[in-house]
Amino acid sequence: MTTISAQVSDELYKSLNDIAKQLQRSSSYIIREAIASYIEEMKEDIEDYNDAVEILAQNNPTVSWEEVQRNCGLLED
């Protein structure tokens, strides 16, 4: 296992220790879980972004929001 270090504000450090105490876990555990969760979210965001770029590159026709509302009977002509 690799060790990393980071500088955090005093406020963040206090919050980390408070949470660790409440959960009866080490601050290292909280940090590992937080990093793992953040990385998983970022992977999903990057995948979503790449999917959107790919879809936009297809230059499919678009429909305005007003047209969608009109087609659903939410706006009168």
XYZ file of C-alpha atoms in Angstrom:
77
model
C 0.000 0.000 0.000
C 1.285 3.471 -0.903
C 1.358 6.350 1.536
C 0.395 9.829 0.364
C 0.298 13.153 2.152
C -1.731 16.292 1.613
C -2.125 19.635 3.291
C -5.643 20.483 4.438
C -7.130 23.427 6.263
C -7.440 23.269 10.032
C -11.217 23.293 9.637
C -11.184 20.289 7.283
C -8.800 18.436 9.590
C -11.096 19.062 12.558
C -14.124 17.875 10.576
C -12.236 14.749 9.522
C -11.340 13.924 13.112
C -14.873 14.636 14.331
C -16.342 12.267 11.741
C -13.730 9.610 12.466
C -14.592 9.736 16.175
C -18.332 9.577 15.514
C -17.897 6.570 13.230
C -15.280 5.006 15.490
C -12.934 4.713 12.519
C -9.461 6.034 11.837
C -8.999 9.233 9.901
C -7.026 7.178 7.350
C -10.086 4.998 6.780
C -12.291 8.067 6.227
C -9.759 9.539 3.792
C -9.466 6.271 1.826
C -13.243 5.957 1.568
C -13.606 9.597 0.529
C -10.955 9.298 -2.175
C -12.448 6.038 -3.481
C -15.922 7.588 -3.626
C -14.641 10.744 -5.339
C -12.672 8.776 -7.930
C -15.680 6.580 -8.724
C -17.836 9.692 -9.222
C -15.187 11.267 -11.460
C -14.956 8.108 -13.569
C -18.730 8.194 -14.074
C -18.672 11.915 -14.899
C -15.883 11.422 -17.436
C -17.761 8.521 -19.015
C -20.943 10.621 -19.214
C -18.995 13.509 -20.742
C -17.354 11.260 -23.335
C -20.742 9.733 -24.202
C -22.213 13.230 -24.655
C -19.324 14.340 -26.885
C -19.761 11.216 -28.993
C -23.502 11.795 -29.356
C -23.033 15.472 -30.233
C -20.447 14.530 -32.868
C -23.150 12.543 -34.682
C -24.881 15.839 -35.558
C -28.351 14.371 -35.105
C -31.251 16.781 -35.594
C -32.371 18.574 -32.459
C -35.778 19.651 -31.203
C -36.336 22.839 -29.233
C -37.902 22.725 -25.776
C -40.833 24.715 -27.125
C -41.414 22.099 -29.840
C -41.322 19.291 -27.267
C -43.911 21.108 -25.162
C -46.084 21.720 -28.206
C -45.855 18.065 -29.293
C -46.888 16.963 -25.803
C -49.894 19.276 -25.847
C -48.454 21.564 -23.203
C -48.474 24.619 -25.472
C -51.149 25.812 -27.837
C -50.200 26.683 -31.401
